[in-house]
Coordinates of C-alpha atoms and ligand atoms in Angstrom, one line a residue:
M995 CA 40.8 85.6 92.9
R996 CA 43.1 83.7 90.5
T997 CA 46.8 83.8 91.1
T998 CA 48.5 85.9 88.4
L999 CA 50.0 83.5 85.9
T1000 CA 53.4 85.2 85.9
A1001 CA 53.5 84.8 89.7
T1002 CA 53.1 81.1 89.7
A1003 CA 56.2 79.0 90.7
A1004 CA 55.9 77.0 87.4
F1005 CA 55.8 80.1 85.2
Q1006 CA 58.8 81.6 87.0
A1007 CA 60.7 78.3 86.7
L1008 CA 59.9 78.3 83.0
Q1009 CA 61.1 81.9 82.6
Q1010 CA 64.4 81.0 84.3
H1011 CA 64.7 77.9 82.1
H1012 CA 64.1 80.0 79.0
T1013 CA 66.8 82.5 80.0
E1014 CA 69.3 79.7 80.7
N1015 CA 68.6 78.1 77.4
K1016 CA 68.4 81.1 75.1
G1017 CA 69.8 80.5 71.7
R1018 CA 69.7 76.7 71.8
Q1019 CA 69.2 75.0 68.4
V1020 CA 66.7 72.2 68.0
R1021 CA 69.0 70.6 65.4
H1022 CA 71.6 70.1 68.2
L1023 CA 68.9 68.6 70.5
F1024 CA 68.2 66.1 67.7
A1025 CA 71.9 65.4 67.3
Q1026 CA 72.3 64.9 71.1
D1027 CA 69.4 62.5 71.5
P1028 CA 68.6 59.9 68.9
A1029 CA 65.4 59.0 70.8
R1030 CA 64.1 62.5 70.6
F1031 CA 61.3 61.7 68.1
D1032 CA 60.1 58.7 70.2
K1033 CA 60.2 60.7 73.4
L1034 CA 58.4 63.8 72.0
S1035 CA 55.7 62.2 70.0
V1036 CA 52.4 60.8 71.2
E1037 CA 49.3 59.0 69.9
G1038 CA 45.7 59.1 70.9
A1039 CA 42.2 58.7 69.5
G1040 CA 43.6 57.8 66.1
L1041 CA 45.8 60.8 65.8
F1042 CA 49.6 61.0 66.0
L1043 CA 51.4 64.2 67.2
D1044 CA 55.0 64.8 66.7
Y1045 CA 56.1 67.8 68.7
S1046 CA 59.8 67.1 68.7
K1047 CA 60.6 69.9 66.3
N1048 CA 59.8 72.5 68.9
I1049 CA 62.5 74.2 70.9
V1050 CA 61.9 72.1 74.0
D1051 CA 63.6 69.4 76.0
D1052 CA 62.5 67.0 78.8
K1053 CA 63.0 69.8 81.3
T1054 CA 60.9 72.2 79.4
M1055 CA 58.1 69.7 79.1
T1056 CA 58.3 68.8 82.8
L1057 CA 58.0 72.5 83.7
L1058 CA 55.1 73.0 81.3
Y1059 CA 53.3 70.0 82.9
A1060 CA 53.9 71.6 86.3
L1061 CA 52.4 74.8 85.0
A1062 CA 49.3 72.9 83.9
R1063 CA 49.0 71.3 87.3
E1064 CA 49.6 74.6 89.2
T1065 CA 46.9 76.3 87.2
E1066 CA 44.5 73.4 87.9
V1067 CA 43.9 72.4 84.3
E1068 CA 42.7 69.0 85.3
A1069 CA 40.1 70.3 87.8
Q1070 CA 38.9 72.9 85.3
R1071 CA 38.6 70.2 82.6
D1072 CA 36.6 68.0 85.0
A1073 CA 34.3 71.0 85.8
M1074 CA 33.6 71.5 82.1
F1075 CA 32.8 67.8 81.4
A1076 CA 30.6 67.7 84.5
G1077 CA 28.4 70.6 83.3
K1078 CA 29.6 73.2 85.9
E1079 CA 29.0 76.9 85.1
V1080 CA 32.3 77.2 83.2
N1081 CA 31.1 80.1 81.1
R1082 CA 30.8 82.5 84.0
T1083 CA 30.1 85.7 82.2
E1084 CA 27.1 84.2 80.6
H1085 CA 26.2 81.9 83.5
R1086 CA 26.3 78.8 81.3
A1087 CA 27.6 75.3 81.3
V1088 CA 29.8 74.3 78.4
L1089 CA 28.8 70.9 77.2
H1090 CA 29.6 70.4 73.5
T1091 CA 31.3 67.3 74.7
A1092 CA 27.9 65.9 75.8
L1093 CA 26.7 66.1 72.2
R1094 CA 29.1 63.3 71.3
K1095 CA 28.3 61.0 74.2
P1096 CA 26.8 57.6 73.3
R1097 CA 23.1 57.0 74.0
N1098 CA 23.7 54.8 76.9
E1099 CA 25.6 57.4 79.0
T1100 CA 24.1 59.9 81.4
L1101 CA 24.9 63.5 82.2
L1102 CA 23.0 65.4 84.8
L1103 CA 22.7 69.1 84.2
G1104 CA 21.0 70.2 87.4
Q1105 CA 18.5 67.4 88.0
Q1106 CA 18.1 66.5 84.4
D1107 CA 19.9 63.9 82.3
I1108 CA 20.5 65.7 79.0
I1109 CA 21.7 62.7 77.0
P1110 CA 18.1 61.5 76.0
E1111 CA 17.1 64.9 74.5
I1112 CA 20.4 65.1 72.6
H1113 CA 19.7 61.7 71.1
E1114 CA 16.1 62.6 70.4
V1115 CA 17.2 65.5 68.2
L1116 CA 19.9 63.3 66.6
D1117 CA 17.2 60.8 65.8
R1118 CA 15.0 63.5 64.3
M1119 CA 17.9 64.7 62.2
A1120 CA 18.6 61.2 61.1
A1121 CA 15.0 60.5 60.0
F1122 CA 14.9 63.8 58.1
S1123 CA 18.3 63.3 56.5
E1124 CA 17.4 59.8 55.4
R1125 CA 14.2 61.1 53.8
V1126 CA 16.1 63.7 51.9
R1127 CA 18.9 61.4 50.9
S1128 CA 16.6 58.6 49.8
G1129 CA 14.5 61.0 47.8
T1130 CA 11.3 60.5 49.7
W1131 CA 11.4 64.1 50.9
R1132 CA 10.3 66.0 47.8
G1133 CA 10.0 69.6 46.8
Y1134 CA 6.8 71.4 45.7
D1135 CA 6.7 69.9 42.2
D1136 CA 7.5 66.4 43.5
R1137 CA 11.1 66.4 42.5
E1138 CA 14.0 65.2 44.7
I1139 CA 16.1 67.7 46.6
T1140 CA 19.4 68.3 44.8
D1141 CA 20.8 71.4 46.6
I1142 CA 21.1 72.2 50.3
V1143 CA 21.7 75.8 51.2
N1144 CA 22.9 76.5 54.7
I1145 CA 22.3 80.1 55.7
G1146 CA 24.3 81.0 58.8
I1147 CA 27.4 82.8 60.0
G1148 CA 30.3 82.3 62.4
G1149 CA 29.9 78.9 64.1
S1150 CA 26.6 78.3 62.2
Y1151 CA 28.6 78.4 59.0
L1152 CA 32.2 77.6 59.4
G1153 CA 31.7 74.2 61.1
P1154 CA 29.1 72.8 58.6
K1155 CA 31.0 74.2 55.6
M1156 CA 34.5 73.1 56.7
T1157 CA 33.3 69.6 57.6
C1158 CA 31.3 69.2 54.3
Q1159 CA 34.3 70.2 52.4
A1160 CA 36.6 67.9 54.4
L1161 CA 34.4 64.9 53.9
R1162 CA 33.3 65.6 50.3
S1163 CA 34.5 62.2 49.2
F1164 CA 31.9 60.6 51.6
A1165 CA 29.1 62.8 50.4
H1166 CA 25.8 61.8 48.7
P1167 CA 26.3 62.2 45.0
R1168 CA 23.0 63.9 44.3
L1169 CA 23.2 66.5 47.1
N1170 CA 25.2 69.7 46.5
T1171 CA 25.9 71.7 49.7
H1172 CA 26.2 75.5 49.6
F1173 CA 26.9 77.9 52.3
V1174 CA 25.8 81.5 52.4
S1175 CA 27.0 83.7 55.3
N1176 CA 28.0 87.1 54.1
V1177 CA 25.4 89.9 54.3
D1178 CA 27.1 91.2 51.2
G1179 CA 24.3 90.4 48.6
H1180 CA 26.9 89.2 46.2
D1181 CA 27.1 86.0 48.2
L1182 CA 23.5 85.0 48.0
D1183 CA 22.9 86.5 44.6
A1184 CA 25.7 84.4 43.1
L1185 CA 24.1 81.3 44.4
L1186 CA 20.5 82.0 43.6
S1187 CA 21.2 82.2 39.9
R1188 CA 22.7 78.6 40.0
I1189 CA 20.0 76.8 41.9
N1190 CA 16.4 75.7 41.3
P1191 CA 13.9 76.6 44.0
A1192 CA 11.9 73.4 43.3
T1193 CA 14.9 71.2 44.3
T1194 CA 16.5 73.3 46.9
L1195 CA 16.3 72.9 50.7
F1196 CA 17.3 75.9 52.8
I1197 CA 18.7 75.4 56.4
I1198 CA 18.5 78.6 58.4
A1199 CA 21.1 78.0 61.0
S1200 CA 21.4 80.4 63.9
K1201 CA 21.8 79.8 67.5
G1202 CA 20.1 83.1 68.5
F1203 CA 18.0 83.4 65.4
N1204 CA 18.5 87.2 65.6
T1205 CA 21.9 87.6 63.9
A1206 CA 21.4 90.4 61.4
E1207 CA 23.4 88.9 58.5
T1208 CA 21.7 85.5 58.8
M1209 CA 18.2 87.0 59.1
M1210 CA 18.7 89.3 56.1
N1211 CA 20.0 86.4 54.0
A1212 CA 17.1 84.2 55.2
Q1213 CA 14.5 86.8 54.4
S1214 CA 15.9 87.3 50.9
A1215 CA 16.1 83.6 50.2
R1216 CA 12.5 83.3 51.4
A1217 CA 11.4 86.2 49.1
W1218 CA 13.3 84.6 46.2
F1219 CA 11.6 81.3 46.9
L1220 CA 8.1 82.9 47.0
H1221 CA 8.7 84.4 43.6
H1222 CA 8.6 80.8 42.3
A1223 CA 6.3 79.0 44.8
T1224 CA 3.6 79.6 47.4
E1225 CA 3.6 80.0 51.2
N1226 CA 2.2 76.5 51.4
D1227 CA 5.4 75.2 49.8
L1228 CA 7.7 76.7 52.3
S1229 CA 7.6 73.8 54.7
K1230 CA 9.1 71.5 52.0
H1231 CA 12.0 73.8 51.4
F1232 CA 12.9 75.6 54.7
V1233 CA 14.1 74.1 57.9
A1234 CA 15.7 75.8 60.9
V1235 CA 18.4 75.0 63.5
S1236 CA 18.3 77.2 66.5
T1237 CA 17.9 77.4 70.3
H1238 CA 15.0 79.9 69.9
L1239 CA 11.7 78.2 68.8
D1240 CA 9.7 81.4 69.1
A1241 CA 12.0 83.3 66.7
V1242 CA 11.9 80.4 64.3
Q1243 CA 8.1 80.3 64.3
A1244 CA 7.9 84.1 63.9
F1245 CA 10.0 83.6 60.7
G1246 CA 7.4 81.2 59.4
I1247 CA 9.1 77.8 60.0
A1248 CA 6.9 75.3 61.8
P1249 CA 8.2 73.5 65.0
E1250 CA 8.3 70.2 63.2
N1251 CA 10.8 71.7 60.7
M1252 CA 13.0 73.0 63.5
F1253 CA 16.0 71.1 65.0
P1254 CA 16.8 72.5 68.4
F1255 CA 20.0 72.7 70.4
W1256 CA 20.9 74.3 73.7
D1257 CA 22.4 77.4 75.2
W1258 CA 25.2 75.3 76.7
V1259 CA 26.6 74.8 73.2
G1260 CA 28.7 77.7 72.0
G1261 CA 28.4 78.7 68.4
R1262 CA 32.0 77.8 67.5
Y1263 CA 31.5 74.4 69.3
S1264 CA 28.2 73.7 67.7
V1265 CA 29.0 71.5 64.6
W1266 CA 28.2 68.4 66.8
S1267 CA 24.7 69.7 67.3
A1268 CA 21.9 70.1 64.8
I1269 CA 24.1 72.9 63.3
G1270 CA 25.8 69.8 61.7
L1271 CA 22.6 69.0 59.8
A1272 CA 24.1 69.9 56.4
L1273 CA 27.0 67.5 57.2
M1274 CA 24.6 64.7 58.2
L1275 CA 22.6 65.3 55.0
A1276 CA 25.8 65.0 53.0
I1277 CA 27.5 62.0 54.6
G1278 CA 24.5 60.2 56.1
T1279 CA 23.6 59.2 59.6
E1280 CA 26.3 56.5 59.9
G1281 CA 29.0 58.9 58.8
F1282 CA 27.8 61.6 61.3
K1283 CA 27.8 59.0 64.1
E1284 CA 31.4 58.2 63.2
F1285 CA 32.2 61.9 63.2
L1286 CA 30.7 62.2 66.8
A1287 CA 32.5 59.0 67.8
G1288 CA 35.9 60.3 66.7
A1289 CA 35.4 63.4 68.8
H1290 CA 34.2 61.3 71.7
A1291 CA 37.3 59.2 71.5
M1292 CA 39.3 62.4 71.8
D1293 CA 37.2 63.5 74.8
R1294 CA 38.0 60.3 76.6
H1295 CA 41.6 60.6 75.7
F1296 CA 41.6 64.2 77.1
Q1297 CA 39.8 63.2 80.3
D1298 CA 41.6 59.9 81.0
T1299 CA 45.2 60.3 79.8
P1300 CA 48.0 61.6 82.1
L1301 CA 49.1 65.1 81.1
E1302 CA 52.4 63.7 79.8
Q1303 CA 50.7 61.6 77.0
N1304 CA 47.7 63.9 76.5
L1305 CA 47.5 65.3 73.0
P1306 CA 45.4 68.4 73.6
V1307 CA 47.4 69.2 76.7
I1308 CA 50.7 68.9 74.9
L1309 CA 49.5 70.9 71.9
A1310 CA 48.3 73.6 74.3
L1311 CA 51.5 73.6 76.4
I1312 CA 53.7 73.8 73.3
G1313 CA 51.5 76.7 72.2
I1314 CA 52.0 78.4 75.6
W1315 CA 55.8 77.9 75.4
N1316 CA 56.0 79.3 71.9
R1317 CA 53.6 82.3 72.6
N1318 CA 54.6 83.3 76.2
F1319 CA 58.3 82.5 76.3
L1320 CA 59.5 82.4 72.7
G1321 CA 57.3 85.3 71.6
S1322 CA 55.7 83.6 68.6
S1323 CA 52.8 85.8 67.6
S1324 CA 51.1 83.5 65.1
I1325 CA 50.5 79.9 64.2
S1326 CA 50.2 79.0 60.6
I1327 CA 48.0 76.0 60.1
A1328 CA 49.3 74.0 57.1
P1329 CA 47.0 71.1 56.1
Y1330 CA 48.7 68.8 53.6
H1331 CA 45.2 67.7 52.4
Q1332 CA 43.2 69.7 49.9
D1333 CA 39.9 68.8 51.6
L1334 CA 41.1 70.4 54.8
R1335 CA 41.6 73.7 53.1
L1336 CA 38.9 75.4 55.2
F1337 CA 40.4 74.1 58.4
P1338 CA 42.6 77.1 59.1
G1339 CA 39.6 79.4 58.8
Y1340 CA 37.6 77.2 61.1
L1341 CA 40.4 77.3 63.7
Q1342 CA 40.5 81.0 63.4
Q1343 CA 37.1 81.3 65.0
L1344 CA 37.6 78.4 67.4
E1345 CA 40.9 79.8 68.8
M1346 CA 40.7 83.5 68.2
E1347 CA 37.1 84.0 69.3
S1348 CA 37.7 81.7 72.3
N1349 CA 41.0 83.0 73.6
G1350 CA 41.4 86.4 71.9
K1351 CA 40.9 88.1 75.3
S1352 CA 43.0 90.2 77.7
V1353 CA 40.9 90.0 80.8
Q1354 CA 40.9 87.0 83.2
V1355 CA 37.7 85.4 84.5
D1356 CA 38.1 87.4 87.7
G1357 CA 38.2 90.7 85.8
A1358 CA 41.9 91.4 86.2
K1359 CA 44.1 92.0 83.1
T1360 CA 46.0 88.9 82.0
S1361 CA 49.6 89.0 82.9
T1362 CA 50.8 87.5 79.7
T1363 CA 50.0 87.6 76.0
T1364 CA 47.2 85.2 75.1
C1365 CA 45.9 83.8 71.8
P1366 CA 48.2 84.1 68.8
V1367 CA 47.0 84.9 65.3
I1368 CA 45.8 81.7 63.6
W1369 CA 46.0 81.7 59.8
G1370 CA 47.1 79.4 56.9
D1371 CA 46.2 77.6 53.8
V1372 CA 46.8 74.1 52.3
G1373 CA 50.5 73.3 52.6
T1374 CA 52.0 73.1 49.1
N1375 CA 50.1 76.2 48.0
G1376 CA 51.5 78.1 51.0
Q1377 CA 55.0 77.0 50.2
H1378 CA 54.9 78.9 47.0
A1379 CA 53.4 82.0 48.5
Y1380 CA 54.1 83.0 52.2
F1381 CA 56.4 80.2 53.5
Q1382 CA 59.3 82.5 52.5
L1383 CA 58.5 84.7 55.5
L1384 CA 58.2 81.7 57.8
H1385 CA 61.6 80.5 56.7
Q1386 CA 63.6 83.8 56.6
G1387 CA 61.3 86.5 58.0
T1388 CA 62.1 88.5 61.1
D1389 CA 59.3 86.9 63.3
I1390 CA 59.3 83.4 64.7
M1391 CA 56.0 81.9 63.7
A1392 CA 54.9 78.4 64.7
V1393 CA 53.5 76.0 62.2
D1394 CA 51.0 73.1 62.6
F1395 CA 51.5 70.6 59.8
I1396 CA 48.5 68.3 59.3
A1397 CA 48.5 65.3 57.0
A1398 CA 46.6 62.1 56.3
L1399 CA 48.9 59.2 55.4
K1400 CA 46.5 57.5 53.0
P1401 CA 44.5 59.5 50.4
T1402 CA 40.9 58.9 49.3
H1403 CA 42.0 58.9 45.7
A1404 CA 44.1 56.5 43.6
L1405 CA 46.8 59.0 42.4
E1406 CA 49.5 57.4 44.5
Q1407 CA 52.4 59.5 43.2
H1408 CA 50.7 62.7 44.2
Q1409 CA 50.5 61.4 47.8
V1410 CA 54.2 60.6 47.8
L1411 CA 55.1 64.1 46.6
L1412 CA 52.6 65.7 49.0
L1413 CA 53.9 63.9 52.1
A1414 CA 57.5 64.5 51.0
N1415 CA 56.8 68.2 50.9
C1416 CA 55.1 68.2 54.3
F1417 CA 58.0 66.4 56.0
A1418 CA 60.6 68.5 54.1
Q1419 CA 59.1 71.7 55.2
S1420 CA 59.1 70.8 58.9
E1421 CA 62.7 69.5 58.5
A1422 CA 63.7 72.8 56.8
F1423 CA 62.0 74.9 59.5
M1424 CA 63.7 73.0 62.2
R1425 CA 67.2 72.5 60.7
G1426 CA 67.7 75.5 58.6
K1427 CA 70.9 75.8 56.6
N1428 CA 73.9 77.4 58.2
A1429 CA 76.7 79.4 56.4
E1430 CA 79.1 76.5 56.2
E1431 CA 76.4 74.3 54.6
V1432 CA 75.4 77.0 52.2
R1433 CA 79.0 77.8 51.2
A1434 CA 79.8 74.1 50.7
D1435 CA 76.7 73.8 48.4
M1436 CA 77.7 76.7 46.3
Q1437 CA 81.3 75.6 46.1
A1438 CA 80.1 72.2 44.9
Q1439 CA 78.1 74.0 42.2
G1440 CA 81.4 75.7 41.1
L1441 CA 80.3 79.2 41.8
P1442 CA 83.1 81.8 41.9
A1443 CA 84.2 82.8 45.4
A1444 CA 83.1 86.5 45.0
E1445 CA 79.6 85.3 44.0
I1446 CA 79.5 83.0 46.9
D1447 CA 80.3 85.8 49.3
K1448 CA 77.6 88.0 47.8
L1449 CA 74.9 85.3 47.9
L1450 CA 75.8 83.7 51.2
P1451 CA 73.7 85.9 53.6
H1452 CA 70.6 85.6 51.3
R1453 CA 70.8 81.8 51.2
I1454 CA 71.2 81.1 54.9
F1455 CA 68.1 79.6 56.7
P1456 CA 68.2 80.3 60.4
G1457 CA 66.1 77.3 61.2
N1458 CA 64.9 76.7 64.8
R1459 CA 61.3 77.5 63.7
P1460 CA 58.9 75.5 65.9
S1461 CA 56.4 73.2 64.3
N1462 CA 54.0 70.3 65.2
T1463 CA 53.1 67.6 62.8
I1464 CA 49.7 65.9 63.2
L1465 CA 49.1 62.7 61.3
M1466 CA 46.0 60.6 60.7
D1467 CA 45.6 57.4 58.7
T1468 CA 42.9 58.7 56.4
L1469 CA 40.8 61.8 56.5
N1470 CA 37.4 60.2 57.3
P1471 CA 34.5 61.2 59.6
G1472 CA 36.1 59.7 62.7
A1473 CA 39.5 61.3 62.1
L1474 CA 38.0 64.7 61.4
G1475 CA 35.9 64.5 64.6
A1476 CA 39.0 63.7 66.6
L1477 CA 41.0 66.4 64.9
I1478 CA 38.4 69.1 65.7
A1479 CA 38.1 67.9 69.3
L1480 CA 41.9 67.9 69.6
Y1481 CA 41.9 71.7 68.9
E1482 CA 38.8 72.4 71.0
H1483 CA 40.5 70.9 74.0
K1484 CA 43.8 72.6 73.2
V1485 CA 41.9 75.9 73.3
F1486 CA 40.3 74.9 76.6
V1487 CA 43.7 74.1 78.2
Q1488 CA 45.2 77.3 77.1
G1489 CA 42.2 79.3 78.3
A1490 CA 42.5 77.5 81.6
I1491 CA 46.1 78.4 82.0
W1492 CA 45.7 82.0 80.9
G1493 CA 42.7 82.2 83.3
I1494 CA 40.3 83.5 80.7
N1495 CA 36.8 82.5 79.8
S1496 CA 37.1 80.8 76.4
F1497 CA 33.4 80.6 75.9
D1498 CA 32.1 84.2 75.7
Q1499 CA 32.7 86.7 72.9
W1500 CA 31.9 90.2 74.1
G1501 CA 34.4 91.6 71.8
V1502 CA 32.1 91.2 68.8
E1503 CA 29.3 93.3 70.3
L1504 CA 30.5 96.8 69.8
G1505 CA 30.7 96.6 66.0
K1506 CA 27.2 95.0 65.9
V1507 CA 25.7 98.0 67.8
L1508 CA 27.6 100.6 65.7
A1509 CA 26.6 98.9 62.4
K1510 CA 22.9 99.1 63.5
N1511 CA 23.2 102.8 64.0
I1512 CA 25.1 103.4 60.8
A1513 CA 22.6 101.3 58.8
A1514 CA 19.8 103.6 60.1
E1515 CA 21.8 106.6 59.1
L1516 CA 22.5 105.3 55.6
G1517 CA 18.8 104.6 55.2
D1518 CA 17.8 108.1 56.3
K1519 CA 19.7 110.9 54.6
A1520 CA 18.2 113.5 56.9
K1521 CA 19.8 112.0 60.0
P1522 CA 22.5 114.2 61.4
E1523 CA 26.1 113.0 61.2
Q1524 CA 27.3 112.1 64.7
H1525 CA 30.6 110.3 64.4
D1526 CA 34.2 111.2 64.0
S1527 CA 35.1 112.9 60.7
S1528 CA 36.4 109.7 59.1
T1529 CA 33.2 107.7 59.8
N1530 CA 31.0 110.8 58.8
G1531 CA 33.0 111.2 55.6
L1532 CA 32.6 107.5 54.6
I1533 CA 28.8 107.6 55.4
A1534 CA 28.4 110.8 53.3
R1535 CA 30.1 109.1 50.3
A1536 CA 27.9 106.0 50.7
R1537 CA 24.8 108.2 51.0
A1538 CA 25.7 109.9 47.8
A1539 CA 26.1 106.6 46.0
L1540 CA 23.1 104.7 47.3
Ligands
LIG1134 O1 24.4 81.2 65.4 P1 24.2 82.7 65.6 O2 23.4 83.0 66.8 O3 23.6 83.3 64.4 O4 25.6 83.4 65.8 C1 26.6 83.4 64.8 C2 27.9 83.7 65.3 O5 27.9 85.0 65.9 C3 28.7 85.1 67.0 O6 27.9 85.2 68.1 C4 29.6 86.3 67.0 O7 28.9 87.5 66.7 C5 29.5 83.8 67.0 O8 30.0 83.4 68.3 C6 28.5 82.9 66.4 O9 29.1 81.7 66.0

């Protein structure tokens, strides 16, 4: 039985520390300590994390490290890396980290070293990718492939799509990557009218190969293809990524066109496996290797670095502080890089599907709140839309700013303005602008006293809004790998502290079952209505329309 989190000595010490320091202003902490930035920033695996703009001091951090130690984060981390059955509700090891291990390492799962089979699949992916990229893999009328369509959903979609978008400046110029996930036919339909079956390669990506949305999209894509070509041509245009060879074969894809992975890779952690095939096709084998190496560097950092300098641990602990003590209910992810615009959506699945739970591993209710809402968009766009609420709204929401110092374009002035905005926002969130400062500003502008009094409350910024800033040199495959792994391990540490299983997702099941029933009812108008009056009413309207 796990000790209740709120009953741990460290948690209680943090509660007391929080009570004693209520109302403290980070701007004052900066004024008191000129070395604050140096003390509360850390570097590892090519990433730099500034967490000094959070409402913490040395004592807060010391207590947070004590919380990590008391909840045995290090032992839990080591168990994950060693391949222990960390995903206890599904009786599985959790070994996405093994996917980024170099060829010369070993990792025993039971009696078997799993590194050789991981690299065997990587080698097959590489050989295939190089054939497609070089143009030696040809379609049914002997033309080169120009379009790759990844059909998958959840982790079989978000990872490949986000990474292809993030690394688009490293992509092969002939290959356009597309991603279809939604069972809404508008998604597939909009794409099919823009591509040529003779030069298109479909990747059917699904861990279980039984996900209703993916299977329907795959069947429709296949049917569309067969309008233009024959069954014999399928093997040149359809490949699959899955853990289920039999289901892939039943769909009509031959084993040599299937790239396997393993049940110890969770869907939202699978971009490092063959699920990353679209990315490998886009950026090439070397680029994909760099991507894995960046993540591996973060793995090593996470495993080997003391908690006090450990990026994922610190990011996680700051998150725990903001969530469980300051009551922050969401984190806005603000990438100041256009190519990372899908990163907030990717993190939504990673964090919310992993830690959106209210029951501990031992079955008891959690004693604290767990995963906050993750949301966001690219920075400067958000500034002109919802940042208003972050600055002056009633809830305290945390922000993660993410930026690359050097761009992959030559428009230097854009980069200057971009970074200026990024740093200005974090400064504004932290500092705010108090009544005296606002009044002095308006007086300097020569506004009449009555107008100043009227406007004053509207123009005050409370500040003290917590944020992290993560910097990388350039957004390249290695940096992206490290960034994703940073958040993966952050999620792990938080799950370990909250005592929850970050690797199952039972919460998505109920909707799937109900949808199956309702789909049958929509298809058969004679079926009796058997739901609440709202659901029955909606079904009746749809039956009338279909
Ligand atoms: O890759 P699959 O098996 O199609 O699953 C897709 C997604 O569905 C989920 O299982 C949730 O329903 C996710 O965890 C997963 O990423």
